[in-house]
mmCIF file of C-alpha atoms and ligand atoms in Angstrom:
data_model
loop_
_atom_site.group_PDB
_atom_site.id
_atom_site.type_symbol
_atom_site.label_atom_id
_atom_site.label_comp_id
_atom_site.label_asym_id
_atom_site.label_seq_id
_atom_site.Cartn_x
_atom_site.Cartn_y
_atom_site.Cartn_z
ATOM 1 C CA MET J 30 -222.530 29.196 -131.296
ATOM 2 C CA ARG J 31 -219.117 27.762 -132.216
ATOM 3 C CA PRO J 32 -219.024 23.995 -132.825
ATOM 4 C CA ARG J 33 -217.826 21.845 -129.921
ATOM 5 C CA LYS J 34 -214.291 20.489 -130.440
ATOM 6 C CA ILE J 35 -214.061 16.715 -130.081
ATOM 7 C CA ILE J 36 -211.611 13.849 -130.547
ATOM 8 C CA ILE J 37 -213.254 10.488 -131.296
ATOM 9 C CA ASP J 38 -211.266 7.497 -129.968
ATOM 10 C CA THR J 39 -212.577 4.392 -131.627
ATOM 11 C CA ASP J 40 -212.305 0.673 -132.561
ATOM 12 C CA PRO J 41 -214.577 0.395 -135.648
ATOM 13 C CA GLY J 42 -216.816 -1.698 -135.362
ATOM 14 C CA GLN J 43 -220.099 -1.118 -137.193
ATOM 15 C CA ASP J 44 -221.574 0.895 -134.312
ATOM 16 C CA ASP J 45 -218.411 3.025 -134.079
ATOM 17 C CA ALA J 46 -218.803 3.654 -137.824
ATOM 18 C CA VAL J 47 -222.332 4.986 -137.379
ATOM 19 C CA ALA J 48 -221.121 7.209 -134.519
ATOM 20 C CA ILE J 49 -218.360 8.650 -136.729
ATOM 21 C CA LEU J 50 -220.856 9.280 -139.550
ATOM 22 C CA LEU J 51 -223.187 11.062 -137.105
ATOM 23 C CA ALA J 52 -220.359 13.311 -135.911
ATOM 24 C CA LEU J 53 -219.085 14.117 -139.414
ATOM 25 C CA ALA J 54 -222.662 14.867 -140.523
ATOM 26 C CA SER J 55 -222.969 17.546 -137.804
ATOM 27 C CA PRO J 56 -220.273 20.172 -138.548
ATOM 28 C CA ALA J 57 -222.416 23.028 -137.238
ATOM 29 C CA GLU J 58 -222.379 21.489 -133.770
ATOM 30 C CA LEU J 59 -219.197 19.359 -133.733
ATOM 31 C CA GLU J 60 -215.650 20.069 -134.924
ATOM 32 C CA VAL J 61 -213.898 16.708 -135.188
ATOM 33 C CA LEU J 62 -210.270 17.641 -134.452
ATOM 34 C CA GLY J 63 -209.187 14.070 -135.111
ATOM 35 C CA ILE J 64 -210.083 10.408 -134.934
ATOM 36 C CA THR J 65 -207.765 8.140 -132.936
ATOM 37 C CA ALA J 66 -207.933 4.399 -133.517
ATOM 38 C CA VAL J 67 -207.365 1.846 -130.765
ATOM 39 C CA ALA J 68 -207.235 -1.967 -130.749
ATOM 40 C CA GLY J 69 -210.542 -3.427 -129.621
ATOM 41 C CA ASN J 70 -213.246 -5.016 -131.733
ATOM 42 C CA VAL J 71 -210.482 -5.990 -134.167
ATOM 43 C CA PRO J 72 -206.702 -5.394 -134.096
ATOM 44 C CA LEU J 73 -205.283 -1.889 -134.636
ATOM 45 C CA PRO J 74 -204.304 -2.292 -138.330
ATOM 46 C CA LEU J 75 -208.004 -2.889 -139.043
ATOM 47 C CA THR J 76 -209.468 -0.262 -136.697
ATOM 48 C CA GLN J 77 -207.271 2.493 -138.190
ATOM 49 C CA LYS J 78 -208.145 1.342 -141.726
ATOM 50 C CA ASN J 79 -211.856 1.147 -140.895
ATOM 51 C CA ALA J 80 -211.826 4.643 -139.409
ATOM 52 C CA ARG J 81 -210.486 5.956 -142.734
ATOM 53 C CA ILE J 82 -213.061 3.971 -144.735
ATOM 54 C CA VAL J 83 -215.829 5.623 -142.708
ATOM 55 C CA CYS J 84 -214.387 9.133 -143.141
ATOM 56 C CA GLU J 85 -214.289 8.615 -146.922
ATOM 57 C CA LEU J 86 -217.847 7.264 -146.884
ATOM 58 C CA ALA J 87 -218.851 10.484 -145.104
ATOM 59 C CA GLY J 88 -217.139 12.475 -147.877
ATOM 60 C CA LYS J 89 -214.584 13.841 -145.370
ATOM 61 C CA PRO J 90 -211.227 12.471 -146.564
ATOM 62 C CA ASP J 91 -209.392 15.408 -144.928
ATOM 63 C CA THR J 92 -210.281 14.152 -141.452
ATOM 64 C CA LEU J 93 -207.142 13.485 -139.401
ATOM 65 C CA VAL J 94 -206.958 9.787 -138.482
ATOM 66 C CA PHE J 95 -204.240 8.454 -136.173
ATOM 67 C CA ALA J 96 -203.265 4.938 -135.084
ATOM 68 C CA GLY J 97 -202.906 4.441 -131.335
ATOM 69 C CA CYS J 98 -202.248 1.593 -128.928
ATOM 70 C CA GLU J 99 -202.262 -1.919 -130.341
ATOM 71 C CA ALA J 100 -202.670 -3.703 -126.996
ATOM 72 C CA PRO J 101 -204.137 -3.044 -123.542
ATOM 73 C CA LEU J 102 -201.904 -1.601 -120.812
ATOM 74 C CA ALA J 103 -201.294 -4.851 -118.984
ATOM 75 C CA ARG J 104 -203.128 -7.660 -120.723
ATOM 76 C CA LYS J 105 -203.407 -9.582 -123.954
ATOM 77 C CA LEU J 106 -205.833 -8.056 -126.459
ATOM 78 C CA VAL J 107 -209.311 -9.593 -126.575
ATOM 79 C CA THR J 108 -211.187 -8.880 -129.815
ATOM 80 C CA ALA J 109 -214.817 -9.295 -130.932
ATOM 81 C CA GLU J 110 -214.818 -10.716 -134.466
ATOM 82 C CA HIS J 111 -217.725 -12.924 -133.344
ATOM 83 C CA VAL J 112 -219.828 -9.757 -133.246
ATOM 84 C CA HIS J 113 -218.301 -7.503 -135.904
ATOM 85 C CA GLY J 114 -216.861 -10.055 -138.363
ATOM 86 C CA LYS J 115 -213.252 -10.575 -139.437
ATOM 87 C CA THR J 116 -212.822 -7.076 -140.891
ATOM 88 C CA GLY J 117 -214.629 -5.315 -138.062
ATOM 89 C CA LEU J 118 -217.010 -3.802 -140.630
ATOM 90 C CA ASP J 119 -218.513 -6.964 -142.092
ATOM 91 C CA GLY J 120 -221.803 -6.605 -143.965
ATOM 92 C CA PRO J 121 -221.209 -4.681 -147.210
ATOM 93 C CA ALA J 122 -218.129 -5.137 -149.429
ATOM 94 C CA LEU J 123 -215.782 -2.181 -148.796
ATOM 95 C CA ALA J 124 -212.958 -0.710 -150.880
ATOM 96 C CA ASP J 125 -209.647 0.039 -149.164
ATOM 97 C CA PRO J 126 -209.286 3.677 -148.098
ATOM 98 C CA THR J 127 -207.129 6.074 -150.145
ATOM 99 C CA MET J 128 -206.947 8.889 -147.558
ATOM 100 C CA PRO J 129 -203.710 8.871 -145.531
ATOM 101 C CA LEU J 130 -203.148 7.753 -141.964
ATOM 102 C CA GLN J 131 -201.455 10.550 -140.018
ATOM 103 C CA GLY J 132 -197.833 10.002 -138.961
ATOM 104 C CA PRO J 133 -197.955 10.829 -135.230
ATOM 105 C CA HIS J 134 -199.085 8.251 -132.695
ATOM 106 C CA ALA J 135 -202.670 8.817 -131.529
ATOM 107 C CA VAL J 136 -201.541 9.361 -127.936
ATOM 108 C CA ASP J 137 -199.136 12.109 -129.041
ATOM 109 C CA PHE J 138 -201.964 13.728 -131.018
ATOM 110 C CA ILE J 139 -204.288 13.640 -127.983
ATOM 111 C CA VAL J 140 -201.632 15.096 -125.654
ATOM 112 C CA GLU J 141 -200.456 17.813 -128.084
ATOM 113 C CA THR J 142 -204.006 18.821 -128.996
ATOM 114 C CA LEU J 143 -204.970 19.204 -125.342
ATOM 115 C CA ARG J 144 -201.799 21.195 -124.646
ATOM 116 C CA ARG J 145 -202.399 23.491 -127.653
ATOM 117 C CA GLN J 146 -206.168 24.036 -127.513
ATOM 118 C CA PRO J 147 -207.588 26.421 -124.885
ATOM 119 C CA ALA J 148 -208.109 24.665 -121.542
ATOM 120 C CA GLY J 149 -211.571 23.164 -121.219
ATOM 121 C CA SER J 150 -212.345 23.394 -124.933
ATOM 122 C CA VAL J 151 -211.870 19.775 -126.085
ATOM 123 C CA THR J 152 -214.180 16.821 -125.366
ATOM 124 C CA LEU J 153 -212.846 13.263 -125.678
ATOM 125 C CA CYS J 154 -215.312 10.681 -127.065
ATOM 126 C CA PRO J 155 -213.983 7.153 -126.453
ATOM 127 C CA LEU J 156 -215.994 4.428 -128.213
ATOM 128 C CA GLY J 157 -213.666 1.482 -127.516
ATOM 129 C CA PRO J 158 -211.195 0.259 -124.893
ATOM 130 C CA LEU J 159 -209.673 3.206 -122.996
ATOM 131 C CA THR J 160 -206.026 2.368 -123.690
ATOM 132 C CA ASN J 161 -205.209 5.519 -125.711
ATOM 133 C CA ILE J 162 -206.919 7.825 -123.224
ATOM 134 C CA ALA J 163 -205.281 6.254 -120.168
ATOM 135 C CA THR J 164 -201.860 6.290 -121.838
ATOM 136 C CA ALA J 165 -202.258 10.005 -122.613
ATOM 137 C CA LEU J 166 -203.345 10.773 -119.033
ATOM 138 C CA THR J 167 -200.402 8.791 -117.620
ATOM 139 C CA ARG J 168 -197.822 10.278 -119.983
ATOM 140 C CA ALA J 169 -199.040 13.875 -119.505
ATOM 141 C CA PRO J 170 -201.031 14.214 -116.262
ATOM 142 C CA GLU J 171 -201.244 17.971 -116.830
ATOM 143 C CA ILE J 172 -203.791 17.418 -119.619
ATOM 144 C CA ALA J 173 -206.494 16.117 -117.230
ATOM 145 C CA PRO J 174 -207.723 19.549 -116.052
ATOM 146 C CA ARG J 175 -207.577 20.763 -119.661
ATOM 147 C CA ILE J 176 -210.175 18.213 -120.849
ATOM 148 C CA GLN J 177 -213.692 19.684 -121.077
ATOM 149 C CA GLU J 178 -215.401 16.289 -120.615
ATOM 150 C CA ILE J 179 -214.986 12.614 -121.453
ATOM 151 C CA VAL J 180 -218.190 11.140 -122.913
ATOM 152 C CA LEU J 181 -217.630 7.412 -123.342
ATOM 153 C CA MET J 182 -219.479 4.255 -124.288
ATOM 154 C CA GLY J 183 -218.689 1.515 -121.802
ATOM 155 C CA GLY J 184 -219.665 -0.298 -118.659
ATOM 156 C CA ALA J 185 -222.910 -1.722 -117.409
ATOM 157 C CA TYR J 186 -224.810 -2.088 -114.165
ATOM 158 C CA PHE J 187 -228.447 -3.221 -114.357
ATOM 159 C CA GLU J 188 -227.758 -4.773 -117.783
ATOM 160 C CA VAL J 189 -224.713 -6.716 -116.464
ATOM 161 C CA GLY J 190 -221.999 -7.766 -118.905
ATOM 162 C CA ASN J 191 -221.879 -8.628 -122.591
ATOM 163 C CA ILE J 192 -218.416 -10.187 -122.897
ATOM 164 C CA THR J 193 -218.482 -11.855 -119.465
ATOM 165 C CA PRO J 194 -221.427 -12.177 -117.080
ATOM 166 C CA ALA J 195 -220.048 -9.145 -115.213
ATOM 167 C CA ALA J 196 -218.249 -6.904 -117.708
ATOM 168 C CA GLU J 197 -218.961 -4.841 -120.819
ATOM 169 C CA PHE J 198 -216.453 -5.278 -123.679
ATOM 170 C CA ASN J 199 -214.744 -1.841 -123.783
ATOM 171 C CA ILE J 200 -213.997 -1.903 -120.067
ATOM 172 C CA TYR J 201 -213.167 -5.615 -119.987
ATOM 173 C CA VAL J 202 -210.523 -5.372 -122.734
ATOM 174 C CA ASP J 203 -208.487 -2.863 -120.702
ATOM 175 C CA PRO J 204 -209.722 -2.605 -117.106
ATOM 176 C CA GLU J 205 -206.492 -0.945 -115.927
ATOM 177 C CA ALA J 206 -206.997 1.817 -118.502
ATOM 178 C CA ALA J 207 -210.624 2.233 -117.489
ATOM 179 C CA ASP J 208 -209.583 2.459 -113.840
ATOM 180 C CA ILE J 209 -207.194 5.327 -114.694
ATOM 181 C CA VAL J 210 -209.923 7.185 -116.617
ATOM 182 C CA PHE J 211 -212.595 6.729 -113.923
ATOM 183 C CA LYS J 212 -210.134 7.954 -111.245
ATOM 184 C CA SER J 213 -208.823 10.870 -113.369
ATOM 185 C CA GLY J 214 -211.178 13.497 -111.959
ATOM 186 C CA VAL J 215 -212.091 14.549 -115.519
ATOM 187 C CA PRO J 216 -215.845 15.295 -115.913
ATOM 188 C CA LEU J 217 -217.191 11.933 -117.089
ATOM 189 C CA THR J 218 -220.425 10.997 -118.845
ATOM 190 C CA VAL J 219 -220.933 7.258 -119.329
ATOM 191 C CA MET J 220 -223.184 5.498 -121.860
ATOM 192 C CA PRO J 221 -223.384 1.948 -120.413
ATOM 193 C CA LEU J 222 -225.266 -1.057 -121.726
ATOM 194 C CA ASP J 223 -228.095 0.066 -119.416
ATOM 195 C CA VAL J 224 -228.904 2.750 -121.968
ATOM 196 C CA THR J 225 -227.509 1.313 -125.206
ATOM 197 C CA HIS J 226 -229.560 -1.861 -124.838
ATOM 198 C CA LYS J 227 -232.626 0.380 -125.202
ATOM 199 C CA ALA J 228 -231.377 1.620 -128.595
ATOM 200 C CA LEU J 229 -232.289 -1.408 -130.698
ATOM 201 C CA THR J 230 -231.951 -1.533 -134.477
ATOM 202 C CA THR J 231 -235.454 -2.789 -135.168
ATOM 203 C CA ARG J 232 -236.449 -3.590 -138.748
ATOM 204 C CA PRO J 233 -238.355 -0.294 -139.328
ATOM 205 C CA ARG J 234 -235.353 1.659 -138.058
ATOM 206 C CA ILE J 235 -232.957 -0.186 -140.384
ATOM 207 C CA GLU J 236 -235.340 0.314 -143.328
ATOM 208 C CA ALA J 237 -235.442 4.049 -142.560
ATOM 209 C CA PHE J 238 -231.673 4.158 -143.149
ATOM 210 C CA ARG J 239 -232.037 2.177 -146.396
ATOM 211 C CA ARG J 240 -234.857 4.457 -147.581
ATOM 212 C CA LEU J 241 -232.468 7.410 -147.478
ATOM 213 C CA GLY J 242 -231.354 6.114 -150.881
ATOM 214 C CA THR J 243 -227.781 7.305 -150.273
ATOM 215 C CA GLU J 244 -224.541 5.325 -150.064
ATOM 216 C CA PRO J 245 -224.094 6.165 -146.340
ATOM 217 C CA GLY J 246 -227.718 5.179 -145.700
ATOM 218 C CA ARG J 247 -227.277 1.894 -147.528
ATOM 219 C CA MET J 248 -224.033 1.126 -145.674
ATOM 220 C CA VAL J 249 -225.577 1.842 -142.284
ATOM 221 C CA ALA J 250 -228.499 -0.457 -143.152
ATOM 222 C CA GLU J 251 -226.121 -3.235 -144.243
ATOM 223 C CA TRP J 252 -223.871 -2.775 -141.196
ATOM 224 C CA THR J 253 -226.791 -2.936 -138.802
ATOM 225 C CA ASP J 254 -228.251 -5.903 -140.716
ATOM 226 C CA PHE J 255 -224.975 -7.745 -140.107
ATOM 227 C CA PHE J 256 -224.342 -6.439 -136.615
ATOM 228 C CA GLU J 257 -227.747 -7.407 -135.222
ATOM 229 C CA ARG J 258 -227.584 -11.144 -135.889
ATOM 230 C CA PHE J 259 -225.305 -11.797 -132.887
ATOM 231 C CA ASP J 260 -227.369 -9.859 -130.337
ATOM 232 C CA MET J 261 -230.704 -11.154 -131.631
ATOM 233 C CA ALA J 262 -229.474 -14.743 -131.327
ATOM 234 C CA LYS J 263 -228.065 -14.068 -127.844
ATOM 235 C CA TYR J 264 -230.829 -11.931 -126.330
ATOM 236 C CA GLY J 265 -233.762 -12.855 -128.570
ATOM 237 C CA SER J 266 -234.213 -9.110 -128.997
ATOM 238 C CA LEU J 267 -235.887 -7.303 -131.903
ATOM 239 C CA GLY J 268 -232.586 -5.864 -133.060
ATOM 240 C CA ALA J 269 -229.095 -5.063 -131.864
ATOM 241 C CA PRO J 270 -228.108 -2.288 -129.460
ATOM 242 C CA LEU J 271 -226.565 0.564 -131.444
ATOM 243 C CA HIS J 272 -224.088 1.429 -128.708
ATOM 244 C CA ASP J 273 -221.529 4.008 -129.823
ATOM 245 C CA PRO J 274 -223.669 6.653 -131.568
ATOM 246 C CA CYS J 275 -225.201 7.310 -128.102
ATOM 247 C CA VAL J 276 -221.997 9.222 -127.260
ATOM 248 C CA ILE J 277 -222.317 11.577 -130.237
ATOM 249 C CA ALA J 278 -226.115 11.848 -129.967
ATOM 250 C CA TYR J 279 -225.623 12.999 -126.355
ATOM 251 C CA LEU J 280 -223.428 15.868 -127.555
ATOM 252 C CA LEU J 281 -226.042 16.868 -130.129
ATOM 253 C CA ARG J 282 -229.239 16.329 -128.101
ATOM 254 C CA PRO J 283 -228.496 15.643 -124.415
ATOM 255 C CA GLU J 284 -232.194 15.817 -123.617
ATOM 256 C CA LEU J 285 -232.625 12.408 -125.280
ATOM 257 C CA PHE J 286 -230.807 10.832 -122.318
ATOM 258 C CA SER J 287 -231.340 10.561 -118.577
ATOM 259 C CA GLY J 288 -229.211 9.162 -115.780
ATOM 260 C CA ARG J 289 -227.670 9.875 -112.392
ATOM 261 C CA ARG J 290 -224.433 11.365 -111.110
ATOM 262 C CA ILE J 291 -222.982 8.502 -109.078
ATOM 263 C CA ASN J 292 -219.766 6.821 -108.049
ATOM 264 C CA VAL J 293 -218.398 4.242 -110.488
ATOM 265 C CA VAL J 294 -215.306 2.142 -109.862
ATOM 266 C CA VAL J 295 -213.723 -0.480 -112.109
ATOM 267 C CA GLU J 296 -212.890 -3.983 -110.888
ATOM 268 C CA THR J 297 -209.301 -4.831 -111.886
ATOM 269 C CA GLN J 298 -208.640 -7.819 -109.587
ATOM 270 C CA GLY J 299 -211.739 -10.050 -109.695
ATOM 271 C CA SER J 300 -211.442 -13.574 -111.084
ATOM 272 C CA PHE J 301 -215.085 -13.554 -112.175
ATOM 273 C CA THR J 302 -215.796 -9.804 -112.129
ATOM 274 C CA LEU J 303 -212.746 -8.395 -113.941
ATOM 275 C CA GLY J 304 -213.749 -5.236 -115.857
ATOM 276 C CA MET J 305 -217.055 -4.802 -114.037
ATOM 277 C CA THR J 306 -218.151 -1.183 -113.554
ATOM 278 C CA VAL J 307 -219.378 -1.140 -109.963
ATOM 279 C CA ALA J 308 -221.955 1.636 -110.296
ATOM 280 C CA ASP J 309 -223.270 2.881 -106.956
ATOM 281 C CA TRP J 310 -226.732 3.721 -108.358
ATOM 282 C CA TRP J 311 -228.310 3.740 -104.861
ATOM 283 C CA GLY J 312 -225.535 5.742 -103.149
ATOM 284 C CA VAL J 313 -224.734 3.081 -100.539
ATOM 285 C CA SER J 314 -220.950 3.280 -100.738
ATOM 286 C CA ARG J 315 -220.538 6.910 -99.683
ATOM 287 C CA ARG J 316 -217.813 7.090 -102.351
ATOM 288 C CA ALA J 317 -217.790 10.497 -104.066
ATOM 289 C CA PRO J 318 -219.729 10.649 -107.352
ATOM 290 C CA ASN J 319 -217.365 10.694 -110.353
ATOM 291 C CA ALA J 320 -219.612 10.047 -113.349
ATOM 292 C CA GLN J 321 -222.930 10.921 -114.949
ATOM 293 C CA PHE J 322 -224.115 7.325 -115.555
ATOM 294 C CA MET J 323 -226.896 7.138 -118.142
ATOM 295 C CA GLY J 324 -229.829 4.777 -117.679
ATOM 296 C CA ASP J 325 -232.463 5.689 -120.247
ATOM 297 C CA LEU J 326 -232.995 7.324 -123.632
ATOM 298 C CA ASP J 327 -235.757 8.371 -126.016
ATOM 299 C CA ALA J 328 -235.037 5.618 -128.569
ATOM 300 C CA ASP J 329 -237.387 6.983 -131.243
ATOM 301 C CA GLY J 330 -235.813 10.402 -130.897
ATOM 302 C CA TYR J 331 -232.339 8.846 -131.097
ATOM 303 C CA PHE J 332 -233.037 6.988 -134.338
ATOM 304 C CA ALA J 333 -234.832 10.001 -135.820
ATOM 305 C CA LEU J 334 -231.700 12.078 -135.161
ATOM 306 C CA LEU J 335 -229.446 9.372 -136.621
ATOM 307 C CA THR J 336 -231.549 8.987 -139.771
ATOM 308 C CA GLU J 337 -231.932 12.735 -140.346
ATOM 309 C CA ARG J 338 -228.219 13.438 -139.890
ATOM 310 C CA ILE J 339 -226.927 10.503 -141.925
ATOM 311 C CA GLY J 340 -229.354 11.624 -144.599
ATOM 312 C CA ARG J 341 -227.330 14.837 -144.855
ATOM 313 C CA LEU J 342 -224.142 13.033 -146.013
HETATM 314 O O1 RIB B 425 -219.850 -3.362 -125.607
HETATM 315 C C1 RIB B 425 -220.111 -2.573 -126.741
HETATM 316 C C2 RIB B 425 -218.887 -1.816 -127.149
HETATM 317 O O2 RIB B 425 -217.832 -2.715 -127.480
HETATM 318 C C3 RIB B 425 -219.099 -0.961 -128.414
HETATM 319 O O3 RIB B 425 -218.272 0.168 -128.359
HETATM 320 C C4 RIB B 425 -218.645 -1.872 -129.508
HETATM 321 O O4 RIB B 425 -218.203 -1.149 -130.669
HETATM 322 C C5 RIB B 425 -217.479 -2.547 -128.853
HETATM 323 O O5 RIB B 425 -216.348 -1.671 -128.961
HETATM 324 CA CA1 CA B 426 -216.664 0.568 -130.166
#
């Protein structure tokens, strides 16, 4: 079976970094056509640099990395240094990358790749605010039917928000972009906080990464060590939710996840609910379903996959 072609759109972010490592460790199943950086957890100059650091850590310096949008479509950028640290990859000390950043803008890369690749053969994997994806869809509407699927991390329903009481960070940063993506008609699979909050980096799971005895394993352990302090203090949980690798794990082992095909709309006007994903889990709105909205996962299976694959790097 030929590997599935994907573009990872990302705002690294320790959890984005683990997702990128998982994808690059799985070449038999996934062909990473490119990685497109977007402003989110930290500003764009850092997210594009961090994406390259992670590719070099994976031993894949030939990966194509592009810089994309540096601000949301219609709002000021909100970042999350309080979670990810000033660099976005706080935890271990990291050398600057030596691999190049590609010249074209990330949005141009997304549009041209979708125009050039056979229709229905490329999956988009957004792990941050949806600014790049929405800009591509707006600039070149003809690409929408050419996208095989969008599998994204974002939103929340039963878990409510993590950046406001109502909204999850990726959607909240650029609700207008999220609204465009959720209305695009592209097949959509969503990994909300409802599922990622069940993927906690408990101590045994972090130690399993460290016991790999490899540089990637050590880095993942140190990133998750750093990353978890915020969530544990906030939720009193036994670890932090490892959000973004859920997107890549779904592509590798979809059976680890369960959810429902429902209607999801994005609030773009609310004073208190801006960026909320209004997920019609009980089908009361009669609005047409537009997303496979995940609600549960096999957490042990997820971390076993992560540890085994990162152990291959
Ligand atoms: O709310 C969690 C999401 O916001 C994750 O993608 C994390 O990396 C941040 O981008
Ligand atoms: Ca992210």
